[in-house]
mmCIF file with all atom_site columns, C-alpha atoms in Angstrom:
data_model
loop_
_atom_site.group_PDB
_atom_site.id
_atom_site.type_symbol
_atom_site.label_atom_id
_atom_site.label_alt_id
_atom_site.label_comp_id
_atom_site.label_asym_id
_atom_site.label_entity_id
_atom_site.label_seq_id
_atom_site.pdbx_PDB_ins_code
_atom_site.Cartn_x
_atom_site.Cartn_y
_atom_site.Cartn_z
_atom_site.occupancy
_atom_site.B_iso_or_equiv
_atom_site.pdbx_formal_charge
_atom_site.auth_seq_id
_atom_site.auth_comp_id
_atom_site.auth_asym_id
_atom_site.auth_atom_id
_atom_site.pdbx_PDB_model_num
ATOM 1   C CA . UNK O 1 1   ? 140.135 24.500  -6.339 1.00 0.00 ? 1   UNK O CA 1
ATOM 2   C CA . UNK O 1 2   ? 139.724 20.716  -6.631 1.00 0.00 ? 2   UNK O CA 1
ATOM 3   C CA . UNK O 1 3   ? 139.559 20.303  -3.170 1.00 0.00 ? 3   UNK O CA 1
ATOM 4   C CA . UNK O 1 4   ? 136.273 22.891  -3.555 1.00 0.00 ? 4   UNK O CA 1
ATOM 5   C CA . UNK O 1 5   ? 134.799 21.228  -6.631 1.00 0.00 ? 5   UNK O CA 1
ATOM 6   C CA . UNK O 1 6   ? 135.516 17.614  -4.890 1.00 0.00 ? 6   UNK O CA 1
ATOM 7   C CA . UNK O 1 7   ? 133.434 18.687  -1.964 1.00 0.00 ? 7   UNK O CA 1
ATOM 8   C CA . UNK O 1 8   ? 131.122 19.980  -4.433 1.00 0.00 ? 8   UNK O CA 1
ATOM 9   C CA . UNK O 1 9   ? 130.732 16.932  -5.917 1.00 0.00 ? 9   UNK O CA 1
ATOM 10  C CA . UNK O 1 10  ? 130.498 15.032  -2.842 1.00 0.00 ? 10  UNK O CA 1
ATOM 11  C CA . UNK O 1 11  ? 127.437 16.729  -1.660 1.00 0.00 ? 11  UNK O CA 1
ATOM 12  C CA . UNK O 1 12  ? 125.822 16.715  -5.004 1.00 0.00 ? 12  UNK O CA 1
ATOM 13  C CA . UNK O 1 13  ? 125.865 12.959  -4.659 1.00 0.00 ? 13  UNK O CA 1
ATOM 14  C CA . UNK O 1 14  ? 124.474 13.158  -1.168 1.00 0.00 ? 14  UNK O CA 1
ATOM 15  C CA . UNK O 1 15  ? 121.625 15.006  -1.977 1.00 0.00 ? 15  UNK O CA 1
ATOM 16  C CA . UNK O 1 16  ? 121.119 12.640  -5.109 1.00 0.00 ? 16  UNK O CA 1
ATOM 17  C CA . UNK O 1 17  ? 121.366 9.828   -2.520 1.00 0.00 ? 17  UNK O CA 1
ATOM 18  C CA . UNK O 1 18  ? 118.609 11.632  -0.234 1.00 0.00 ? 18  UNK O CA 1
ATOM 19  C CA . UNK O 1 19  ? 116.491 12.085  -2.808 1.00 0.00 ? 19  UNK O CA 1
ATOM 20  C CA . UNK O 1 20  ? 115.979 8.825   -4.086 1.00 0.00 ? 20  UNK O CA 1
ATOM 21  C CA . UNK O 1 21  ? 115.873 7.455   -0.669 1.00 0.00 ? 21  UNK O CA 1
ATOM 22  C CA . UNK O 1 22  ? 112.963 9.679   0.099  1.00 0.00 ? 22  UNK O CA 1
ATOM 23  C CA . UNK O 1 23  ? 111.386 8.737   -3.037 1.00 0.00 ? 23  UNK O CA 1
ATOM 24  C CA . UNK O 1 24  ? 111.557 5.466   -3.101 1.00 0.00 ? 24  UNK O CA 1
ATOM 25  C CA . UNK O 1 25  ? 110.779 5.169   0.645  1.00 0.00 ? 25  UNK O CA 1
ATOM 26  C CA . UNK O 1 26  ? 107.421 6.933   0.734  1.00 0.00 ? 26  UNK O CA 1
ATOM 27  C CA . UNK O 1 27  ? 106.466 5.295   -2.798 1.00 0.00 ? 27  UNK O CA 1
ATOM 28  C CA . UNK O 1 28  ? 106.785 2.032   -1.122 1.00 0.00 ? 28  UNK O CA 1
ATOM 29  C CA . UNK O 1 29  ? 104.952 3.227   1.955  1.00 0.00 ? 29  UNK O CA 1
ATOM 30  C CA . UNK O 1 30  ? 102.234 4.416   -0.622 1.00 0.00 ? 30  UNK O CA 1
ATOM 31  C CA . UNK O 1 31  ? 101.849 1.043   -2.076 1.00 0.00 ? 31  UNK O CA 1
ATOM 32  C CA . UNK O 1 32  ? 102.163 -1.118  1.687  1.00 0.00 ? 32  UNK O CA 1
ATOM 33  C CA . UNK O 1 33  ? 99.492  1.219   2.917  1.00 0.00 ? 33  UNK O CA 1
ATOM 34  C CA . UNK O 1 34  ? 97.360  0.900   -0.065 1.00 0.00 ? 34  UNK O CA 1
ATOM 35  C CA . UNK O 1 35  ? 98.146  -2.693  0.198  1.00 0.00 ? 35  UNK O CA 1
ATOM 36  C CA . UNK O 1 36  ? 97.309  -3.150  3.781  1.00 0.00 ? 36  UNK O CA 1
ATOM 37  C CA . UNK O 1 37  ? 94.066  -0.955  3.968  1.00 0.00 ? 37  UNK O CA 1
ATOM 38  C CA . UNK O 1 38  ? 92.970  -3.728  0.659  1.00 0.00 ? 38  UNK O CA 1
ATOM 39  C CA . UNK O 1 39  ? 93.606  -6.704  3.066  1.00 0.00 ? 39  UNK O CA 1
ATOM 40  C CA . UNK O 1 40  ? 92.156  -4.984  6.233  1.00 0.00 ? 40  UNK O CA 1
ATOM 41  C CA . UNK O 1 41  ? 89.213  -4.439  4.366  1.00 0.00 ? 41  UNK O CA 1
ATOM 42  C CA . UNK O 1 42  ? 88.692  -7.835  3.313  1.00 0.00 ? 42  UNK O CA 1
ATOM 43  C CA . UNK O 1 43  ? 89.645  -9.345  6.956  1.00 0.00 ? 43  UNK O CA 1
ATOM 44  C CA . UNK O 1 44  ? 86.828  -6.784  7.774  1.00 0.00 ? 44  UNK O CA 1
ATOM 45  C CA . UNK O 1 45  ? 84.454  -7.749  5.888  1.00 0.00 ? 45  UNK O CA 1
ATOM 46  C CA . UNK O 1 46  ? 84.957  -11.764 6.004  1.00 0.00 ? 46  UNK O CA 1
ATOM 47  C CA . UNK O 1 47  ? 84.797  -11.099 9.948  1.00 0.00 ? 47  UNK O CA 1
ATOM 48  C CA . UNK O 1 48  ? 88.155  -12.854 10.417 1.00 0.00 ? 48  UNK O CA 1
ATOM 49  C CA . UNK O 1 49  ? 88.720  -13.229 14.336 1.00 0.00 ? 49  UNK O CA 1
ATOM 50  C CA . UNK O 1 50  ? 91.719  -11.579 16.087 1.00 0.00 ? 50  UNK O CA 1
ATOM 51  C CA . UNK O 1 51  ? 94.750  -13.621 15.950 1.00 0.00 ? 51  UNK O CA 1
ATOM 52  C CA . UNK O 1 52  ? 96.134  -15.370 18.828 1.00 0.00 ? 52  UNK O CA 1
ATOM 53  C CA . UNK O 1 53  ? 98.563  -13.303 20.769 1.00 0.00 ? 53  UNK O CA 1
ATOM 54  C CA . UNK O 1 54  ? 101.496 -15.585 19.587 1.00 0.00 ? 54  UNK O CA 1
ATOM 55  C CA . UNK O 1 55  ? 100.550 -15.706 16.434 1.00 0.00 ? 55  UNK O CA 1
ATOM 56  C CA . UNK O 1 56  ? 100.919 -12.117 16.170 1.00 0.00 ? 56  UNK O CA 1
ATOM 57  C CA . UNK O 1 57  ? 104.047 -11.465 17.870 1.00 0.00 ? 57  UNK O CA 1
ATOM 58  C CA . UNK O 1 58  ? 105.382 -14.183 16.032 1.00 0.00 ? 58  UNK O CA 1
ATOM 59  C CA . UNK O 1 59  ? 103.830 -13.313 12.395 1.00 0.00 ? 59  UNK O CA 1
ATOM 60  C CA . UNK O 1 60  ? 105.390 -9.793  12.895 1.00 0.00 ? 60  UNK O CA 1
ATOM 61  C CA . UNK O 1 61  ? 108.619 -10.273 14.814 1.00 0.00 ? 61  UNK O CA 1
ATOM 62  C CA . UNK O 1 62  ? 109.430 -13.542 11.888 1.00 0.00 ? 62  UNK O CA 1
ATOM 63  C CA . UNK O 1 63  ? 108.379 -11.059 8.883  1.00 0.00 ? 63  UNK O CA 1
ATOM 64  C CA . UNK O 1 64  ? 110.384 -8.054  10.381 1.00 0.00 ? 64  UNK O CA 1
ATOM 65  C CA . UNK O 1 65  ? 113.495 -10.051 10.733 1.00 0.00 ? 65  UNK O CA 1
ATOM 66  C CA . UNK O 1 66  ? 113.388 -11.822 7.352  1.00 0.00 ? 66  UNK O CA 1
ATOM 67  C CA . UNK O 1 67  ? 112.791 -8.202  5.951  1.00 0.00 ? 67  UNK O CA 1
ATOM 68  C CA . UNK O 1 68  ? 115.487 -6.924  7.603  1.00 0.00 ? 68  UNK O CA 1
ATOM 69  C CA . UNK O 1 69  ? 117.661 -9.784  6.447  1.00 0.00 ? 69  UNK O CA 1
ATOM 70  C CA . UNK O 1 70  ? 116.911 -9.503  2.743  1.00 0.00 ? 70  UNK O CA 1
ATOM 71  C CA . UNK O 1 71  ? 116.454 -5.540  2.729  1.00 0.00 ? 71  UNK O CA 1
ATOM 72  C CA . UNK O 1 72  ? 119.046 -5.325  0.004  1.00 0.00 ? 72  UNK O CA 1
ATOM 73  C CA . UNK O 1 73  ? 117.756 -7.693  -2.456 1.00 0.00 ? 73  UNK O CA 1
ATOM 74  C CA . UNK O 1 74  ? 114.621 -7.966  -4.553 1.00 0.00 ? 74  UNK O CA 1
ATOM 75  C CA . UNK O 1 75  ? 113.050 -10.226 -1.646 1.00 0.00 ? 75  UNK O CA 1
ATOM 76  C CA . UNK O 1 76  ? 113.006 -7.567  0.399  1.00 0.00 ? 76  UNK O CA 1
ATOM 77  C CA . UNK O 1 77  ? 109.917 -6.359  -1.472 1.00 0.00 ? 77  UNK O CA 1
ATOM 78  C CA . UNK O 1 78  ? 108.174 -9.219  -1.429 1.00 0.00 ? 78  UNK O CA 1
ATOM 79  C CA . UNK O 1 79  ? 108.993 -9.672  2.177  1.00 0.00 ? 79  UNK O CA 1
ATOM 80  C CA . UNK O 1 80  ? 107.409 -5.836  3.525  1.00 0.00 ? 80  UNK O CA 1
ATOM 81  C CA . UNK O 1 81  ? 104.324 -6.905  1.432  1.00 0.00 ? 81  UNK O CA 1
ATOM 82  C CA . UNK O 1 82  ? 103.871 -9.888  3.112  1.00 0.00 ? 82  UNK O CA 1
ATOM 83  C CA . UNK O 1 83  ? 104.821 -8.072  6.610  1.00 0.00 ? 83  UNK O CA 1
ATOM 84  C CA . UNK O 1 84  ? 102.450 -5.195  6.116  1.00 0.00 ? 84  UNK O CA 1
ATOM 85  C CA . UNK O 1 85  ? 100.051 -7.651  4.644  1.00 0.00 ? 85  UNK O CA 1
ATOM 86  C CA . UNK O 1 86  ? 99.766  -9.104  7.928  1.00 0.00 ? 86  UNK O CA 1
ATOM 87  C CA . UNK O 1 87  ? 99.571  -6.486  9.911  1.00 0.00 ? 87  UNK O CA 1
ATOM 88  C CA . UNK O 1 88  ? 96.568  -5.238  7.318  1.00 0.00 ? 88  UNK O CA 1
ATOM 89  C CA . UNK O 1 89  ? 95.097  -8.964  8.473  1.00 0.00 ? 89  UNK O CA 1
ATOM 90  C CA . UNK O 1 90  ? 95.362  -8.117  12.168 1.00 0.00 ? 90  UNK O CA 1
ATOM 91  C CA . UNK O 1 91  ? 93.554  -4.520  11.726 1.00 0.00 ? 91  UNK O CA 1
ATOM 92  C CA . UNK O 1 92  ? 90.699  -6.188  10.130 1.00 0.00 ? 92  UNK O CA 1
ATOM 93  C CA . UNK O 1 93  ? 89.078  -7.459  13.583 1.00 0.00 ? 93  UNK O CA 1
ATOM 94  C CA . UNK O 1 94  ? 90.243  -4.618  15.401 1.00 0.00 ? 94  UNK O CA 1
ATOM 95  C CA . UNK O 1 95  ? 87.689  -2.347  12.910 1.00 0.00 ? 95  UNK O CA 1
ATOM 96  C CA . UNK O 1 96  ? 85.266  -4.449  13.758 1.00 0.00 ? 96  UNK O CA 1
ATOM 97  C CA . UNK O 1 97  ? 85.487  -4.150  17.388 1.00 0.00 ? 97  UNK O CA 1
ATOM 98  C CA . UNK O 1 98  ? 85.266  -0.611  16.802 1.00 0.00 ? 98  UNK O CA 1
ATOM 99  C CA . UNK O 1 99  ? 82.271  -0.951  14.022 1.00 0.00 ? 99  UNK O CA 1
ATOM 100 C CA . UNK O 1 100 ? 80.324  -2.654  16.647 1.00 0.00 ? 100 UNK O CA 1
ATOM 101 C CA . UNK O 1 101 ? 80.047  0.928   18.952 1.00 0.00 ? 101 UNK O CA 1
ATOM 102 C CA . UNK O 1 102 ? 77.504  3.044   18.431 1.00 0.00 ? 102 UNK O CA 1
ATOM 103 C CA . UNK O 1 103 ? 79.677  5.846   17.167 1.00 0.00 ? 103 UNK O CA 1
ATOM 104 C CA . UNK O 1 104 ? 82.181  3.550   15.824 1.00 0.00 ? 104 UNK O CA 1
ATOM 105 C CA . UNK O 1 105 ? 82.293  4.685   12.341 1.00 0.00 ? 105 UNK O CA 1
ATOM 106 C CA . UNK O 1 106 ? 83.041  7.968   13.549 1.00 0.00 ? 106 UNK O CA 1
ATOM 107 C CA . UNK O 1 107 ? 86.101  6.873   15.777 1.00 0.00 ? 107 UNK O CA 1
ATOM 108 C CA . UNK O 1 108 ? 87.295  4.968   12.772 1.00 0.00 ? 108 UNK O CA 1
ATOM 109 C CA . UNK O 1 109 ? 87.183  8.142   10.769 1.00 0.00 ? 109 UNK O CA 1
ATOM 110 C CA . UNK O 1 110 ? 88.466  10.494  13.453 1.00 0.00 ? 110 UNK O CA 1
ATOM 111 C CA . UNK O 1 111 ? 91.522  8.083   14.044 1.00 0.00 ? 111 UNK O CA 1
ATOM 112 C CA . UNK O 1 112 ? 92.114  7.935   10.350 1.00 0.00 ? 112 UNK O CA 1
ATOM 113 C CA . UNK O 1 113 ? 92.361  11.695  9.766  1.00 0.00 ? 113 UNK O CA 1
ATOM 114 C CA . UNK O 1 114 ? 94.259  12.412  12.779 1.00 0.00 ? 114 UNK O CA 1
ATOM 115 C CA . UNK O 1 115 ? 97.044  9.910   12.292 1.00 0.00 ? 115 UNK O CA 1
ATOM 116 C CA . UNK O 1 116 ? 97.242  11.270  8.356  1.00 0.00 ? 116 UNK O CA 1
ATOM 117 C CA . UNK O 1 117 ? 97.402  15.043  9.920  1.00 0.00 ? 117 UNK O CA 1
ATOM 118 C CA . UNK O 1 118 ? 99.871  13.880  12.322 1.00 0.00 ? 118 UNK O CA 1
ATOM 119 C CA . UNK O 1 119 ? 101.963 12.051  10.129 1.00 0.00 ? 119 UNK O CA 1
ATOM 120 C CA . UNK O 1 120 ? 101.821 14.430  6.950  1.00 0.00 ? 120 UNK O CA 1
ATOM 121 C CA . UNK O 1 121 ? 102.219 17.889  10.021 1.00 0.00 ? 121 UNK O CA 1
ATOM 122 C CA . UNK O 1 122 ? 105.847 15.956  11.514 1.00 0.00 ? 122 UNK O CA 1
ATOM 123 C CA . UNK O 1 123 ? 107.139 14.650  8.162  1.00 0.00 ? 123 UNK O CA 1
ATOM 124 C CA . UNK O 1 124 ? 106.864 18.077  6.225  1.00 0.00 ? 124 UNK O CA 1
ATOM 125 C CA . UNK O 1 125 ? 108.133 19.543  9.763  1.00 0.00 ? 125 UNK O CA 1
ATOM 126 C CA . UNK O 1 126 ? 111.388 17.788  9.278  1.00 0.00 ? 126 UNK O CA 1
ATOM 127 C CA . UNK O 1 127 ? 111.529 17.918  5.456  1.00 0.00 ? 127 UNK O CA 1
ATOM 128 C CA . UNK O 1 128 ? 111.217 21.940  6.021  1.00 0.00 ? 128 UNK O CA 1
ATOM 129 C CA . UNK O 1 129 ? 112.975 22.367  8.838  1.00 0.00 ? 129 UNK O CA 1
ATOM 130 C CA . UNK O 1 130 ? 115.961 19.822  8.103  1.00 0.00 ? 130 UNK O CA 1
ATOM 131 C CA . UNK O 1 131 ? 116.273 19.466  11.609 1.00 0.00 ? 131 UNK O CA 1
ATOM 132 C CA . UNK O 1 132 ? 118.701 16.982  12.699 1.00 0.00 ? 132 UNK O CA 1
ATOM 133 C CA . UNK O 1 133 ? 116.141 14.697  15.160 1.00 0.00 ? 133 UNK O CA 1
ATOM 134 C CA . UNK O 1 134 ? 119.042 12.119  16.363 1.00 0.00 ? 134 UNK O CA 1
ATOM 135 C CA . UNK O 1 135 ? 118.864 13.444  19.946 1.00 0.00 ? 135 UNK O CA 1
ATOM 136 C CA . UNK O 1 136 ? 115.046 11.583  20.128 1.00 0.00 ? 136 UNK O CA 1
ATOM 137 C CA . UNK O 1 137 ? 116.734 8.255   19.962 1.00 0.00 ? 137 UNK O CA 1
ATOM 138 C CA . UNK O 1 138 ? 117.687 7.988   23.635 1.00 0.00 ? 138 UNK O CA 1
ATOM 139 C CA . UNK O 1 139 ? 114.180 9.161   24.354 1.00 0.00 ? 139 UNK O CA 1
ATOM 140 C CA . UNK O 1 140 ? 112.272 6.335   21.794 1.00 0.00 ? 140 UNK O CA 1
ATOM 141 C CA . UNK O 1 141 ? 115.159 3.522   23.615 1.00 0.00 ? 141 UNK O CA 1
ATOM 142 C CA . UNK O 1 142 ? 113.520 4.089   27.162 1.00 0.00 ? 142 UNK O CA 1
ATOM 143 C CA . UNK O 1 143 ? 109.982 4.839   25.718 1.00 0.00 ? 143 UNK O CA 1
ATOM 144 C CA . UNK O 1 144 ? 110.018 1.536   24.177 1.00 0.00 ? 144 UNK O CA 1
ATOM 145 C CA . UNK O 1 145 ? 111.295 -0.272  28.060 1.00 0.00 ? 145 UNK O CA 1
ATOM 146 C CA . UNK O 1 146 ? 108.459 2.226   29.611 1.00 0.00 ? 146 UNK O CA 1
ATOM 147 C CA . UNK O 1 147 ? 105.872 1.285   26.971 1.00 0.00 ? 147 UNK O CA 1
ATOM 148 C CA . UNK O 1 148 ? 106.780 -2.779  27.146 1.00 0.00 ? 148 UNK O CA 1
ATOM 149 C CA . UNK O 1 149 ? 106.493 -2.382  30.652 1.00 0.00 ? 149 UNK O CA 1
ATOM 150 C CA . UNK O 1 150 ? 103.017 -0.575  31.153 1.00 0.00 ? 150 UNK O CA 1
ATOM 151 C CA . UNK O 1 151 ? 101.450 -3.144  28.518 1.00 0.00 ? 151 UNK O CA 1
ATOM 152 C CA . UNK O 1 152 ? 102.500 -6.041  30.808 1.00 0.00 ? 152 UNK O CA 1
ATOM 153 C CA . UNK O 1 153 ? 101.372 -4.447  33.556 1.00 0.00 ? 153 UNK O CA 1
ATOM 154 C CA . UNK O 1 154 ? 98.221  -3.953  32.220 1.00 0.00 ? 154 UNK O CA 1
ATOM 155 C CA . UNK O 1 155 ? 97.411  -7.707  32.035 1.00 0.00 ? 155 UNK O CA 1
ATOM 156 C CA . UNK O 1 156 ? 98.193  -8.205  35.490 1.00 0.00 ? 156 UNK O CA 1
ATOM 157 C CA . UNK O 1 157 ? 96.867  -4.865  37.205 1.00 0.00 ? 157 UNK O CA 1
ATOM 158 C CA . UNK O 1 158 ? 93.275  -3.190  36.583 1.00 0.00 ? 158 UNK O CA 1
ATOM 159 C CA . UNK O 1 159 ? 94.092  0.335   36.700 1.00 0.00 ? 159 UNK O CA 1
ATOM 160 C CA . UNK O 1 160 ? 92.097  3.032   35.842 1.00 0.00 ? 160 UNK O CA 1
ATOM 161 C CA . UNK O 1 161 ? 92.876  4.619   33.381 1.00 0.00 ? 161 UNK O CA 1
ATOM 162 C CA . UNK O 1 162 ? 96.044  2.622   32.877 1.00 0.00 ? 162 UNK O CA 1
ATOM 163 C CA . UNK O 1 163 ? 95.035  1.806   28.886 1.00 0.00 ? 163 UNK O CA 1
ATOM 164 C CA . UNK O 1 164 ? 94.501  5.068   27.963 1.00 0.00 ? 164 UNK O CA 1
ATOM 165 C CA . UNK O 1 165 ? 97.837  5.993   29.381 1.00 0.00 ? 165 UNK O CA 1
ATOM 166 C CA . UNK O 1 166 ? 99.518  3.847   27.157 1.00 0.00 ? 166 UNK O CA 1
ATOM 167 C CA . UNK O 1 167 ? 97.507  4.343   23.994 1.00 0.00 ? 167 UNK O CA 1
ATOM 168 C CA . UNK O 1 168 ? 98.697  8.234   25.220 1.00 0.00 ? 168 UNK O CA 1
ATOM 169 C CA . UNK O 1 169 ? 102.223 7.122   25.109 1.00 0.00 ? 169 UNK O CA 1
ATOM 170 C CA . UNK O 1 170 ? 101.744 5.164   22.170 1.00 0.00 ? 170 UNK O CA 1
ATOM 171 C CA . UNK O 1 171 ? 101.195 8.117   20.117 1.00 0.00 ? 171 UNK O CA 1
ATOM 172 C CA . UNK O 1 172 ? 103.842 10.030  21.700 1.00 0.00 ? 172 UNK O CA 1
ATOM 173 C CA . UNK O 1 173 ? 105.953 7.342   20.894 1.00 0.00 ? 173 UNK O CA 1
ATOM 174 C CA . UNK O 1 174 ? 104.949 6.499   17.100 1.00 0.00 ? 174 UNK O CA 1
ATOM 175 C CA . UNK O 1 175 ? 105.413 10.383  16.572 1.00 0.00 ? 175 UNK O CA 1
ATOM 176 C CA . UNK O 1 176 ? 108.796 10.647  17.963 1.00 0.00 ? 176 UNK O CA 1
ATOM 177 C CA . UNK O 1 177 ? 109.482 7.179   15.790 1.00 0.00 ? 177 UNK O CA 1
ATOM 178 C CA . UNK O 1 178 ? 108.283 9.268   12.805 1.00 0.00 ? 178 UNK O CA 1
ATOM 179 C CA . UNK O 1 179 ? 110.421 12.513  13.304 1.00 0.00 ? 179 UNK O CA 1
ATOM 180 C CA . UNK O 1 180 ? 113.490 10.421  14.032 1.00 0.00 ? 180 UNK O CA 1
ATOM 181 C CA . UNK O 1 181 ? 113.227 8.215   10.829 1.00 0.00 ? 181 UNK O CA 1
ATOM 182 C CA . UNK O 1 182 ? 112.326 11.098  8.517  1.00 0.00 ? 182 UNK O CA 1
ATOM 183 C CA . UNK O 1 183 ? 115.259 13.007  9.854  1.00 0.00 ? 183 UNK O CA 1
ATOM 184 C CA . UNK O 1 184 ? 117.670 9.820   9.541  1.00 0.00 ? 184 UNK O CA 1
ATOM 185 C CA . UNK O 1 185 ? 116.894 9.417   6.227  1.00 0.00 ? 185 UNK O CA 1
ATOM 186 C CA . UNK O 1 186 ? 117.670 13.216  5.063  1.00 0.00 ? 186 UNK O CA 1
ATOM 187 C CA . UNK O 1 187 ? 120.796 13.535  7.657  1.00 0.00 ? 187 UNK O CA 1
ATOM 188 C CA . UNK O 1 188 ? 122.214 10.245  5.694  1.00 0.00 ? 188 UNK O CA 1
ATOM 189 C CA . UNK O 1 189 ? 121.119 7.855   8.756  1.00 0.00 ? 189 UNK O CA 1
ATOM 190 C CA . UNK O 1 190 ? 119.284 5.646   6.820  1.00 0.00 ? 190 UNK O CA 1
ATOM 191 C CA . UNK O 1 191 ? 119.629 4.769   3.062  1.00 0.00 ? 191 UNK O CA 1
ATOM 192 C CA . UNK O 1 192 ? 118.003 1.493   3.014  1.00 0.00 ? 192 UNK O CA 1
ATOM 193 C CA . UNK O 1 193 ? 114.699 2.460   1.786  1.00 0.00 ? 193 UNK O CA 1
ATOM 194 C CA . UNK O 1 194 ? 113.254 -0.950  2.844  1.00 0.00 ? 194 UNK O CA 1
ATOM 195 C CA . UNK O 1 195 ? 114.261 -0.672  6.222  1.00 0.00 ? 195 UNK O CA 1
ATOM 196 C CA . UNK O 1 196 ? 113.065 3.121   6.352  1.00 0.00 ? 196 UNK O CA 1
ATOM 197 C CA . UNK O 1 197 ? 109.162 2.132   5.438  1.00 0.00 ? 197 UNK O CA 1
ATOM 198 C CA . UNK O 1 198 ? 108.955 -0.414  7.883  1.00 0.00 ? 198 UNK O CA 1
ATOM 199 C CA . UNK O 1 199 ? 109.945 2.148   10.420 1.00 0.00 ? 199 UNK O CA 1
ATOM 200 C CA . UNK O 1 200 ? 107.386 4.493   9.318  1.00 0.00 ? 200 UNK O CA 1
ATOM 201 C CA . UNK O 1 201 ? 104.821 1.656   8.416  1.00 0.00 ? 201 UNK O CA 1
ATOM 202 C CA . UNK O 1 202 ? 104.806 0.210   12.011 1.00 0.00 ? 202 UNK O CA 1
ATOM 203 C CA . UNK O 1 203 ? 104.916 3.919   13.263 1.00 0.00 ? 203 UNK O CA 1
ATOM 204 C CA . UNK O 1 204 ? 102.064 4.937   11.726 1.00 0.00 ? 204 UNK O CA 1
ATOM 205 C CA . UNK O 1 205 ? 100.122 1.296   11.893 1.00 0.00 ? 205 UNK O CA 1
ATOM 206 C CA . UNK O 1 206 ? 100.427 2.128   16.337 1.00 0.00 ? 206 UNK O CA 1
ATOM 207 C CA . UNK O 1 207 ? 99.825  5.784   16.006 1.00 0.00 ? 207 UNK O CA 1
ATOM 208 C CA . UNK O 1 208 ? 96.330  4.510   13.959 1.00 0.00 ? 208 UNK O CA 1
ATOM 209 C CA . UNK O 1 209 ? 95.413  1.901   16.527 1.00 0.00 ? 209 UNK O CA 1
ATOM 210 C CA . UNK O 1 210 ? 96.212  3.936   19.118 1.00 0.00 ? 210 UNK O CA 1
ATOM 211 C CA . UNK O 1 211 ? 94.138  6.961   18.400 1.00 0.00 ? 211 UNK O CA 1
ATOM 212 C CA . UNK O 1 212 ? 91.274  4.392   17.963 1.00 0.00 ? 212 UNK O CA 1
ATOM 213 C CA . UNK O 1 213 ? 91.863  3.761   21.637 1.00 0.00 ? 213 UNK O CA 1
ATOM 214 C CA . UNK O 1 214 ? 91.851  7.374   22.886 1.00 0.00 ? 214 UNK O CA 1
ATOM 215 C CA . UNK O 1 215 ? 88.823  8.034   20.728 1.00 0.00 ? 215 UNK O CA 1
ATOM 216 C CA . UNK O 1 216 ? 87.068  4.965   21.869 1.00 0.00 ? 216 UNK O CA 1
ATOM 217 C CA . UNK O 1 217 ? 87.171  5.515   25.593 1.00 0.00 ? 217 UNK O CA 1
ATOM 218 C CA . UNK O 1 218 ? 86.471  8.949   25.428 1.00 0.00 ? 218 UNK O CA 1
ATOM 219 C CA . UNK O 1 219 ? 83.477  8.302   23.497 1.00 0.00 ? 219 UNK O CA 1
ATOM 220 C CA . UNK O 1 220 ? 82.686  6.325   26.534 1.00 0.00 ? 220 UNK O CA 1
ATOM 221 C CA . UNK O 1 221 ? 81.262  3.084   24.660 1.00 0.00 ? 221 UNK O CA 1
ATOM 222 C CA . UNK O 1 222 ? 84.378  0.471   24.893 1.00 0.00 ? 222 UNK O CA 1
#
């Protein structure tokens, strides 16, 4: 009997655990992508040029590891502001590359509500379904090599058709990224809720940018 009620217990406070992880993982998402849109706006508006290549890979790679290093602390907040912040900086000129087409504000818009169906379809998917989606992480591992390797190419090598290939992928990827992490965080993978926005930030920042791509070339005015 107090083996039964200790097990009980046990998964009382594991469901307790899941649900504030959940809670406080897509509240924080809430307020990064509120916070982001605000400073992609602005970048928008001000016509801010695209950041240097370096500057980007190092503004994001130096953010991500500092917010990885103080994801158990206070900072940590501070730390995925400033991260997604940036980010929000780097969309800015990439909306107005897009603003410029003819149909642009209609590829924004398309891209927009397709990455919220997408992400709002897989997250209630796993939510419902509970399914455990740890098998997808040998799958995002290579997709990531495949992915890093078909964007290099890309700056060598004019293929056609090569970009929207990996903008293709991209969205593959971002929406096995998004199924994994939502299913990590109810199967007790993740309970770092810092660590668990990022994830879904960045996954949902490429799916975005991505779909802009797709939509772009297919509206046939890059």
């Amino acid at each position: 009997m107090q083996e039964r009620d200790y097990a009980l217990n046990h998964s009382q406070v594991e469901q307790q655990e899941v649900s504030s992880v959940l809670r406080n993982t897509y509240g924080l998402l809430a307020i990064t992508l509120a916070f982001s849109g605000l400073v992609a706006f602005i970048s928008q508006r001000a016509n801010v040029p695209y950041p240097n290549i370096f500057v980007v890979l190092i503004g994001f790679y130096g953010l991500f590891f500092l917010t990885a290093k103080l994801r158990n602390s206070a900072w940590g907040l501070l730390s995925t502001l400033a991260l997604t912040g940036f980010m929000g900086y780097t969309l800015g000129p990439i909306l107005n590359r897009y603003l410029g087409m003819t149909n642009g504000a209609e590829v924004i818009s398309s891209a927009f509500t397709m990455t919220a169906l997408v992400f709002f379809g897989l997250s209630a998917y796993v939510l419902t379904t509970r399914k455990d989606m740890s098998f997808l992480s040998g799958f995002i591992t290579a997709g990531f090599f495949v992915l890093l390797g078909a964007v290099v190419a890309s700056f060598f090598f004019q293929i056609s058709g090569l970009q929207l290939a990996i903008s293709a992928g991209f969205v593959l990827f971002s929406s096995a990224c998004i199924l994994f992490q939502t299913s990590a965080i109810i199967h007790g993978g993740e309970r770092n809720y810092i660590m668990a926005t990022i994830s879904l930030y960045v996954s949902i920042y490429n799916l975005f940018v991505s779909l802009l791509q797709i939509f772009g070339i297919m509206g046939g005015d890059d």
